[in-house]
Amino acid sequence: MANTQWWKKSVVYQIYPQSFQDSNHDGIGDLQGIIKKLPYLEKLGVNVLWLNPIYKSPQVDNGYDIADYYQIDKRYGTIADFKELLQKAHNKNIRIIMDLVVNHTSDQNIWFQESKKSRDNKYSDYYIWHDPKPDGTPPNNWGSTFTDSAWEFVPERGQYYLHLFAKEQPDLNWENPKVRKEVYQLMRYWLDLGVDGFRMDVITLLSKLQDFPDAPKDLPIHKNYYFGSSNGPREHEFLQEMAHEVFDDYDVMTVGEAANTNSDQAILYTDPKRHELNMLFQFDHMHLDYGKYGKFSDVRFKLSDLRNVFTEWQNKLVNGWNSLYWSNHDQPRPTTRFGNEQQYLTQSAKMLGTLLHMMKGTPYIFQGEELGMRNVKFNSLSDYQDIETKQVIQEMRKAGESEAYIKKVCYLKSRDNARTPFPWNDSKNGGFTDAQPWMKVSPDYSIINAQKELNDPNSVFYYYQKLISLRKKYQVIVDGKYQNFNSNDSAVYGYTRTNENERLVVICSFSTNKVNYTVPYELAGGQLLLSNYRSAHEKLGTHLILEPYEALIYYQKLTH
Ligand code: GLC
Ligand code: CA
């Protein structure tokens, strides 16, 4: 695999720093906590860590509102702690990528503090300012993700500024070359320090239609800004400039968060010839269970839709590259969402891991996924901390939804499901902190925790460890062509990965019942590499009786 770029052979582990491990008894996870847990991550076998934002921030949106791009937030430690983490991780051959949030800053950022003062200072054009309409109302009808209007009025300037997220997250003006320079400079600062790349927050939103037209009335208010700001006219130009100004000088990986971006657009972003990004976080599989309020619904996905989405992306990104994920800090836990969080919790966790990790692309594991964590049952809606969840609760109450329904959809979809502190053991607060944790620990910690799984050879942890090690061992997992089979089966997802010399057959059941399954005869013959029920070395025949949520990976050397 000598010539393959390192990030194509890697498995990324996402750390949500405030919820990983507290080291100084303030109830907030921190950099020394991550350092302490490096041996755990090394044992799991991951090659890259992605840290959610750790820069100085007032934490209106948990760090996605950056007040100073050159400082580590005190709650996480110091720049010395960060350098120590980087060095210790690198010593273990673990790379680190940072979150790059440059569509917007915090309103506390000095750039914004200056910008809002007047129309003619050095920073005046760092943000997107527009005059009110003649009647004093906002320049257009765009809503923001967290508020009804995406515009906020500032009396000092007599103008509105644009914020696609909270009003404390003003959007930067990417049309201004000085802004772009600032961004490239801060990127170089971190890369020169030794970081190995960036996860790039809402990166497809940088370029806005400059006439800022109203969005069509029928679009959902909190996302209608996509109309004038996703995949905008200068988007690719900006990213190519960034690659030229920054990335060309470093051996790094880039993954862009790509809301509202389809697979055809993704080809443009990820085609290596175009020099933009290595890969994207696409959202099509995250949209399969949306309802009236978007993500916050109790709709259940359909396997046929999931297969269609994955197959489309696997087949389309031939020159480009896929990122593979079930969840992250913005999404609920996959066991609850796509698996079975009750009777088949561990089996379905392993099955989902199998389905994803054997595909083509770079897999991402969100902390706790390797333990098979599930969504968190809070007693009260007031336990939710997340700005998005709070906003949705308010909106649903206004719309007259019952408390029971609101509770149910928050349980199913709130971002806080992923954000609870990491359960290290079954002691108080799951061993995350001995102080009051910044956010409630999931009550599951006594039954789902790292220590317990490390002591159990059949745990989800060790299964994930095996999935990760398979990727390092078999080239076909990295480069094999994807193809699905039995593609009308409503309960079982089967696919192959094939290169010149090898073939992988992957079979994943989404059924709570046993399933009689027929394998196309031309695929038979491989040897079992891994399963969540059977022991290895079995040969694949043409007929299987699958257990509930069974997952199977068969490997075959091809003779020509
Ligand atoms: C991205 C982040 C999310 C944040 C938003 C605004 O979607 O993943 O957590 O709220 O951008 O920065
Ligand atoms: Ca701490």
XYZ file of C-alpha atoms and ligand atoms in Angstrom:
573
model
C 0.000 0.000 0.000
C 3.084 2.107 -0.375
C 1.675 4.667 -2.769
C -1.639 5.225 -1.113
C -2.017 8.559 0.682
C -2.007 8.049 4.443
C -5.498 9.362 4.966
C -6.901 6.743 2.623
C -5.603 4.023 4.920
C -6.621 5.743 8.131
C -9.443 5.455 10.599
C -10.309 8.733 12.298
C -11.532 9.011 15.872
C -13.521 12.104 16.757
C -13.017 13.551 20.218
C -15.503 15.952 21.714
C -13.005 17.518 24.098
C -15.326 18.837 26.802
C -16.843 15.371 27.196
C -13.839 13.076 26.901
C -11.862 13.187 30.144
C -11.545 15.828 32.855
C -8.084 15.995 34.413
C -8.314 19.009 36.730
C -11.582 18.511 38.585
C -13.663 21.262 36.991
C -16.177 18.952 35.308
C -14.987 19.793 31.795
C -12.896 17.497 29.622
C -9.496 18.906 28.640
C -6.256 18.334 26.742
C -4.450 16.627 29.633
C -7.442 14.286 29.809
C -6.938 13.366 26.163
C -3.214 12.822 26.771
C -4.066 10.470 29.612
C -6.285 8.443 27.312
C -3.891 8.133 24.381
C -3.066 4.524 25.324
C -6.774 3.712 25.067
C -6.915 5.211 21.571
C -3.716 3.449 20.591
C -5.212 0.176 21.734
C -8.293 0.772 19.617
C -5.936 1.261 16.685
C -7.096 4.573 15.233
C -4.586 6.638 13.249
C -6.046 10.115 13.369
C -7.828 12.162 16.006
C -10.187 14.945 15.061
C -10.732 17.396 17.892
C -13.824 19.565 17.931
C -12.906 23.268 18.350
C -10.616 23.981 21.298
C -9.893 27.639 20.502
C -10.807 30.494 22.787
C -14.564 30.793 22.705
C -17.508 32.059 24.749
C -19.095 28.638 23.994
C -22.428 29.870 22.705
C -22.280 26.967 20.256
C -19.766 24.809 22.137
C -16.688 26.250 20.505
C -18.060 26.788 16.992
C -17.933 30.465 17.894
C -14.245 31.339 17.954
C -13.061 34.477 19.733
C -9.358 33.973 19.013
C -7.997 31.531 16.453
C -4.520 31.643 17.963
C -5.427 30.680 21.507
C -6.485 27.485 23.203
C -9.524 28.030 25.398
C -8.507 28.022 29.065
C -11.060 25.332 29.887
C -9.021 22.915 27.762
C -5.559 23.956 28.923
C -2.714 25.858 27.317
C -0.770 25.866 24.094
C 1.895 23.902 25.973
C -0.684 21.205 26.700
C -1.618 21.160 23.053
C 1.986 20.791 21.938
C 2.435 17.993 24.434
C -0.644 16.225 23.087
C 0.549 16.617 19.532
C 3.966 15.246 20.332
C 2.732 12.320 22.392
C 0.170 11.413 19.761
C 2.752 11.615 16.995
C 5.052 9.379 19.025
C 2.311 6.783 18.848
C 1.812 7.370 15.117
C -1.494 9.046 15.753
C -2.116 12.213 13.785
C -4.281 15.103 14.876
C -6.618 17.224 12.821
C -8.301 20.329 14.125
C -11.685 21.823 13.502
C -11.459 24.847 11.252
C -14.444 27.149 11.697
C -14.059 29.977 9.195
C -17.511 30.563 7.794
C -18.140 32.622 10.911
C -16.446 33.736 14.126
C -17.699 34.590 17.581
C -19.128 38.074 18.031
C -16.435 38.383 20.723
C -13.688 38.059 18.126
C -11.678 41.283 17.896
C -12.393 41.390 14.154
C -16.104 41.630 14.837
C -15.739 43.928 17.825
C -13.988 46.389 15.515
C -16.152 45.703 12.489
C -19.356 46.637 14.232
C -18.008 50.013 15.374
C -18.117 51.852 12.060
C -18.360 51.533 8.294
C -14.834 52.727 7.651
C -12.304 50.996 9.832
C -9.811 48.268 8.973
C -12.282 45.519 9.860
C -15.472 47.081 8.496
C -15.665 44.666 5.585
C -14.619 41.541 7.468
C -18.273 40.622 7.913
C -21.390 40.788 5.783
C -23.167 44.084 6.448
C -26.245 45.350 4.657
C -28.585 48.253 4.981
C -32.114 47.656 6.225
C -34.964 47.666 3.743
C -36.647 51.080 3.542
C -39.123 49.969 6.232
C -36.253 49.040 8.563
C -36.650 45.265 8.226
C -33.769 42.860 7.454
C -32.202 42.845 3.965
C -33.827 39.536 3.021
C -35.939 36.665 4.348
C -33.179 34.236 5.240
C -33.593 32.414 8.529
C -30.665 31.070 10.484
C -30.131 27.579 11.835
C -30.712 28.793 15.371
C -32.950 31.883 14.956
C -35.824 33.127 12.794
C -33.904 35.817 10.947
C -30.301 35.430 9.811
C -29.797 39.199 10.209
C -29.068 41.191 13.343
C -29.231 44.983 13.527
C -26.355 47.012 14.987
C -27.293 50.633 15.787
C -23.667 51.913 15.687
C -23.470 51.093 11.996
C -27.157 51.392 11.224
C -26.830 48.086 9.426
C -27.622 44.416 9.720
C -24.979 41.696 9.749
C -25.526 38.170 8.489
C -25.331 35.125 10.769
C -26.319 31.744 9.344
C -26.087 30.310 12.861
C -26.568 32.037 16.238
C -26.520 35.821 16.336
C -23.267 35.449 18.286
C -21.778 33.756 15.180
C -21.443 36.491 12.520
C -20.522 35.243 9.029
C -17.170 36.295 7.635
C -17.091 38.110 4.323
C -15.130 35.776 2.060
C -15.371 38.269 -0.792
C -12.824 40.354 1.092
C -9.278 39.226 0.190
C -8.026 40.423 3.583
C -10.330 37.954 5.313
C -9.064 35.137 3.166
C -5.479 36.109 3.960
C -6.233 36.086 7.686
C -7.675 32.607 7.370
C -4.721 31.243 5.415
C -2.398 32.736 7.980
C -4.113 31.122 10.940
C -4.228 27.811 9.096
C -0.495 27.987 8.529
C 0.034 28.785 12.182
C -1.506 25.466 13.250
C 0.046 23.476 10.428
C 3.471 24.869 11.285
C 2.882 23.732 14.833
C 2.481 20.231 13.442
C -1.221 19.529 13.075
C -2.047 17.080 10.325
C -5.044 18.666 8.711
C -8.467 20.134 9.221
C -12.077 19.183 9.489
C -13.655 22.212 7.874
C -16.870 23.420 9.398
C -19.803 24.209 7.049
C -17.238 24.802 4.369
C -19.697 24.759 1.469
C -21.348 27.939 2.783
C -18.456 30.351 2.257
C -19.554 31.963 -0.985
C -22.844 33.838 -0.889
C -24.889 35.180 -3.768
C -23.866 38.816 -3.658
C -27.289 40.242 -4.416
C -28.624 38.401 -1.349
C -31.978 37.508 -2.914
C -34.991 36.360 -0.902
C -35.270 32.590 -0.657
C -38.447 31.012 -2.083
C -41.233 31.204 0.488
C -41.824 27.454 0.662
C -38.360 26.570 1.967
C -38.035 25.666 5.667
C -37.106 28.892 7.430
C -34.052 27.671 9.397
C -32.340 26.336 6.278
C -33.651 28.621 3.549
C -30.273 30.392 3.463
C -28.911 27.427 1.512
C -30.643 29.030 -1.427
C -28.169 31.889 -1.481
C -25.178 30.484 0.335
C -24.494 26.824 -0.261
C -22.130 25.868 -3.078
C -22.127 29.499 -4.107
C -20.566 31.075 -7.195
C -17.003 31.523 -5.840
C -16.902 28.488 -3.555
C -14.543 26.396 -5.669
C -12.367 29.382 -6.438
C -11.924 30.064 -2.703
C -11.015 26.468 -1.954
C -8.564 26.293 -4.821
C -6.965 29.472 -3.610
C -6.757 27.997 -0.098
C -5.118 24.844 -1.440
C -2.637 26.924 -3.364
C -1.904 29.304 -0.474
C -1.815 26.691 2.273
C -2.276 22.988 1.608
C 0.194 22.632 -1.233
C 3.010 23.133 1.255
C 1.981 20.445 3.723
C 1.186 16.727 3.749
C -2.202 17.034 5.394
C -5.739 15.747 5.149
C -8.840 17.859 4.665
C -12.448 16.930 5.186
C -15.129 19.485 4.518
C -18.519 19.465 6.148
C -20.853 19.711 3.184
C -24.429 20.528 4.042
C -26.800 20.661 1.085
C -24.271 19.148 -1.295
C -25.158 16.286 -3.615
C -22.876 13.620 -5.009
C -22.344 15.437 -8.317
C -21.182 18.547 -6.511
C -19.032 16.354 -4.264
C -17.164 15.090 -7.299
C -16.038 18.656 -7.963
C -14.862 19.239 -4.403
C -12.912 16.002 -4.128
C -11.445 15.386 -7.563
C -7.689 15.519 -6.841
C -7.075 17.211 -10.180
C -9.045 20.230 -9.038
C -6.994 20.749 -5.856
C -9.746 21.451 -3.385
C -10.532 18.996 -0.574
C -9.682 15.354 0.097
C -13.168 14.385 1.168
C -16.506 15.647 2.423
C -18.960 14.834 5.143
C -22.065 14.324 3.078
C -25.514 14.355 4.643
C -27.730 12.252 2.387
C -27.864 9.302 4.793
C -28.550 11.698 7.666
C -31.676 12.943 5.890
C -33.455 9.601 5.576
C -35.482 10.048 8.735
C -36.421 13.715 8.499
C -39.926 15.029 9.139
C -41.861 18.256 9.482
C -39.232 19.772 11.785
C -36.290 18.452 9.821
C -34.004 16.203 11.826
C -36.255 16.322 14.904
C -38.752 13.647 13.903
C -39.713 10.117 14.861
C -39.621 8.840 11.297
C -37.535 5.671 10.922
C -35.173 5.247 7.952
C -35.793 2.578 5.314
C -33.021 0.125 4.487
C -33.680 0.515 0.763
C -33.053 4.281 1.046
C -29.883 3.752 3.055
C -28.555 1.305 0.491
C -29.399 3.645 -2.353
C -27.581 6.556 -0.737
C -24.454 4.613 0.169
C -24.352 2.948 -3.238
C -24.708 6.264 -5.020
C -21.804 7.818 -3.088
C -19.614 4.732 -3.314
C -20.065 4.673 -7.071
C -19.831 8.379 -7.773
C -16.629 9.226 -5.921
C -14.251 7.292 -8.091
C -11.501 9.868 -8.435
C -12.522 11.596 -5.242
C -12.791 9.963 -1.875
C -15.597 9.274 0.602
C -15.736 9.905 4.299
C -17.749 7.260 6.128
C -19.650 8.099 9.276
C -22.709 7.112 11.286
C -22.604 9.955 13.720
C -20.737 12.902 15.161
C -21.310 15.677 17.688
C -24.335 16.894 15.688
C -26.070 13.554 15.342
C -27.713 11.009 17.624
C -26.188 7.613 18.360
C -26.317 5.117 15.474
C -27.470 2.165 17.611
C -30.681 4.034 18.399
C -31.075 5.548 14.966
C -30.095 2.712 12.627
C -29.758 -0.306 14.903
C -31.670 -1.741 17.833
C -30.877 -0.075 21.126
C -32.734 -2.585 23.273
C -32.515 -6.320 22.706
C -29.751 -6.209 20.100
C -27.710 -3.261 21.261
C -24.253 -4.810 20.980
C -25.085 -6.950 17.956
C -26.486 -4.033 16.027
C -23.580 -1.793 17.065
C -21.170 -4.341 15.606
C -23.274 -4.813 12.490
C -23.358 -1.074 11.806
C -19.615 -0.856 12.341
C -19.129 -3.664 9.831
C -21.340 -2.129 7.174
C -19.514 1.189 7.344
C -15.926 0.119 7.912
C -15.769 -2.262 4.987
C -16.811 0.441 2.520
C -14.493 2.526 0.401
C -13.465 5.743 2.092
C -12.086 6.945 5.406
C -14.162 5.784 8.391
C -14.829 8.135 11.305
C -15.680 6.875 14.784
C -17.366 9.321 17.113
C -16.279 8.839 20.738
C -18.375 6.209 22.471
C -19.499 4.616 19.216
C -16.784 1.990 19.786
C -18.602 1.085 23.012
C -21.966 0.814 21.284
C -23.430 3.747 23.200
C -27.045 4.650 22.591
C -29.122 7.805 22.936
C -29.567 9.230 26.400
C -32.836 9.209 28.324
C -33.022 12.482 30.232
C -35.822 12.899 32.753
C -36.544 16.448 31.790
C -36.358 18.639 28.715
C -34.459 21.143 30.822
C -31.507 18.727 30.924
C -30.751 19.534 27.283
C -27.938 22.068 26.888
C -27.534 22.360 23.161
C -28.532 25.597 21.442
C -30.176 23.772 18.531
C -32.235 21.516 20.803
C -33.370 24.433 22.948
C -34.442 26.301 19.870
C -36.418 23.339 18.529
C -38.120 22.738 21.884
C -39.283 26.347 21.879
C -40.497 26.160 18.323
C -42.421 22.922 18.869
C -44.047 24.280 21.995
C -45.136 27.344 20.075
C -46.585 25.097 17.401
C -48.581 23.261 20.067
C -46.813 19.887 19.958
C -47.347 17.760 23.072
C -44.552 17.568 25.645
C -44.479 13.802 25.149
C -43.808 14.209 21.442
C -41.153 16.853 22.014
C -39.438 14.598 24.542
C -39.562 11.725 22.129
C -37.975 13.545 19.201
C -35.308 15.146 21.401
C -34.498 11.694 22.678
C -34.275 10.453 19.108
C -32.401 13.341 17.512
C -30.893 15.917 19.875
C -27.202 16.635 19.416
C -26.837 16.155 23.160
C -27.234 12.403 22.661
C -23.678 12.394 21.392
C -22.345 14.995 23.784
C -22.746 13.328 27.166
C -19.487 12.654 29.036
C -17.542 9.556 28.039
C -18.247 6.582 30.318
C -14.825 5.268 31.341
C -16.003 2.994 34.154
C -18.924 2.439 36.501
C -17.767 4.797 39.236
C -19.435 8.139 39.903
C -19.945 10.179 36.678
C -18.610 7.205 34.746
C -15.076 8.143 35.760
C -15.243 11.234 33.545
C -14.824 13.681 36.410
C -14.994 13.739 40.177
C -16.568 17.192 40.058
C -20.002 18.193 38.773
C -19.862 17.345 35.034
C -20.701 20.208 32.654
C -23.416 18.006 31.232
C -25.255 15.047 32.704
C -23.650 11.645 32.211
C -25.888 9.106 30.475
C -27.472 6.842 33.101
C -26.223 3.932 30.976
C -22.702 4.284 32.317
C -23.065 1.410 34.766
C -23.791 -1.021 31.933
C -21.934 0.602 29.020
C -18.424 1.758 29.868
C -14.895 1.380 28.579
C -13.513 -0.587 31.512
C -16.215 -3.219 31.238
C -15.642 -3.590 27.515
C -11.885 -3.806 27.871
C -12.474 -6.773 30.171
C -14.801 -8.519 27.746
C -13.259 -10.112 24.635
C -16.691 -10.067 22.967
C -17.265 -6.368 23.471
C -18.083 -3.801 20.815
C -14.690 -2.230 21.592
C -12.752 -5.317 20.531
C -14.957 -5.739 17.502
C -14.136 -2.204 16.390
C -10.471 -2.912 17.100
C -10.725 -5.840 14.656
C -12.511 -3.775 12.009
C -9.732 -1.199 12.202
C -6.996 -3.801 11.992
C -8.594 -5.422 8.929
C -8.313 -2.139 7.045
C -4.592 -2.087 7.764
C -4.137 -5.627 6.561
C -6.244 -5.949 3.411
C -5.628 -3.667 0.463
C -9.054 -4.513 -0.968
C -10.705 -2.635 1.918
C -8.843 0.463 0.851
C -9.097 0.262 -2.912
C -11.623 -2.414 -3.884
C -14.502 -1.460 -6.126
C -17.861 -1.453 -4.383
C -20.891 -3.283 -5.698
C -24.070 -4.300 -3.911
C -25.956 -7.525 -4.475
C -29.465 -8.787 -3.678
C -30.284 -5.119 -3.880
C -34.020 -5.559 -3.381
C -33.727 -7.371 -0.069
C -35.660 -5.388 2.526
C -33.805 -6.751 5.563
C -30.250 -7.523 4.514
C -27.593 -5.285 2.960
C -24.987 -7.200 0.976
C -22.063 -5.771 -0.966
C -18.713 -6.773 -2.357
C -15.382 -5.002 -2.620
C -13.166 -6.256 -5.402
C -9.733 -5.421 -6.722
C -7.544 -7.361 -9.139
C -6.557 -10.017 -6.633
C -9.043 -10.057 -3.812
C -12.716 -9.970 -3.023
C -14.586 -9.117 0.132
C -18.211 -10.132 0.649
C -20.039 -8.189 3.350
C -23.465 -9.236 4.602
C -25.371 -7.201 7.189
C -28.801 -7.986 8.529
C -31.071 -5.232 9.818
C -33.720 -7.710 10.975
C -34.722 -8.573 14.539
C -35.640 -12.040 13.245
C -33.646 -14.860 11.764
C -33.425 -14.523 7.995
C -33.085 -17.200 5.338
C -30.559 -15.690 2.978
C -29.408 -16.786 -0.450
C -25.977 -15.736 -1.646
C -25.403 -15.491 -5.421
C -23.417 -18.621 -6.260
C -20.603 -16.708 -7.953
C -19.836 -15.017 -4.638
C -19.480 -18.214 -2.625
C -16.133 -19.622 -1.538
C -14.629 -16.885 0.642
C -13.386 -17.417 4.170
C -15.019 -15.741 7.114
C -12.819 -12.952 8.497
C -15.126 -11.507 11.096
C -18.672 -11.827 12.358
C -20.626 -10.685 15.392
C -21.965 -14.221 15.937
C -19.849 -16.902 14.280
C -16.251 -17.766 14.702
C -13.849 -17.204 11.854
C -12.704 -19.583 9.095
C -16.135 -20.742 7.994
C -16.524 -20.844 4.212
C -19.249 -18.889 2.468
C -21.821 -21.140 0.804
C -24.902 -20.097 -1.108
C -27.303 -20.308 1.766
C -27.167 -18.732 5.203
C -29.485 -18.481 8.144
C -28.716 -15.053 9.551
C -29.157 -14.246 13.221
C -30.763 -10.911 14.217
C -28.448 -8.061 13.197
C -25.821 -10.512 12.070
C -22.818 -9.155 10.202
C -20.373 -11.239 8.154
C -17.197 -10.407 6.285
C -15.771 -12.998 3.882
C -12.467 -12.742 2.089
C -11.289 -14.506 -1.018
C -8.119 -14.411 -3.099
C -9.116 -14.397 -6.731
C -7.475 -16.761 -9.181
C -7.318 -15.641 -12.761
C -21.408 22.656 12.055
C -20.979 22.066 13.369
C -22.042 22.358 14.385
C -22.164 23.852 14.521
C -22.371 24.528 13.168
C -22.059 25.982 13.246
O -22.531 22.077 11.549
O -20.707 20.715 13.230
O -21.797 21.742 15.604
O -23.248 24.166 15.349
O -21.531 24.033 12.168
O -20.682 26.174 13.353
Ca -11.053 20.043 33.094
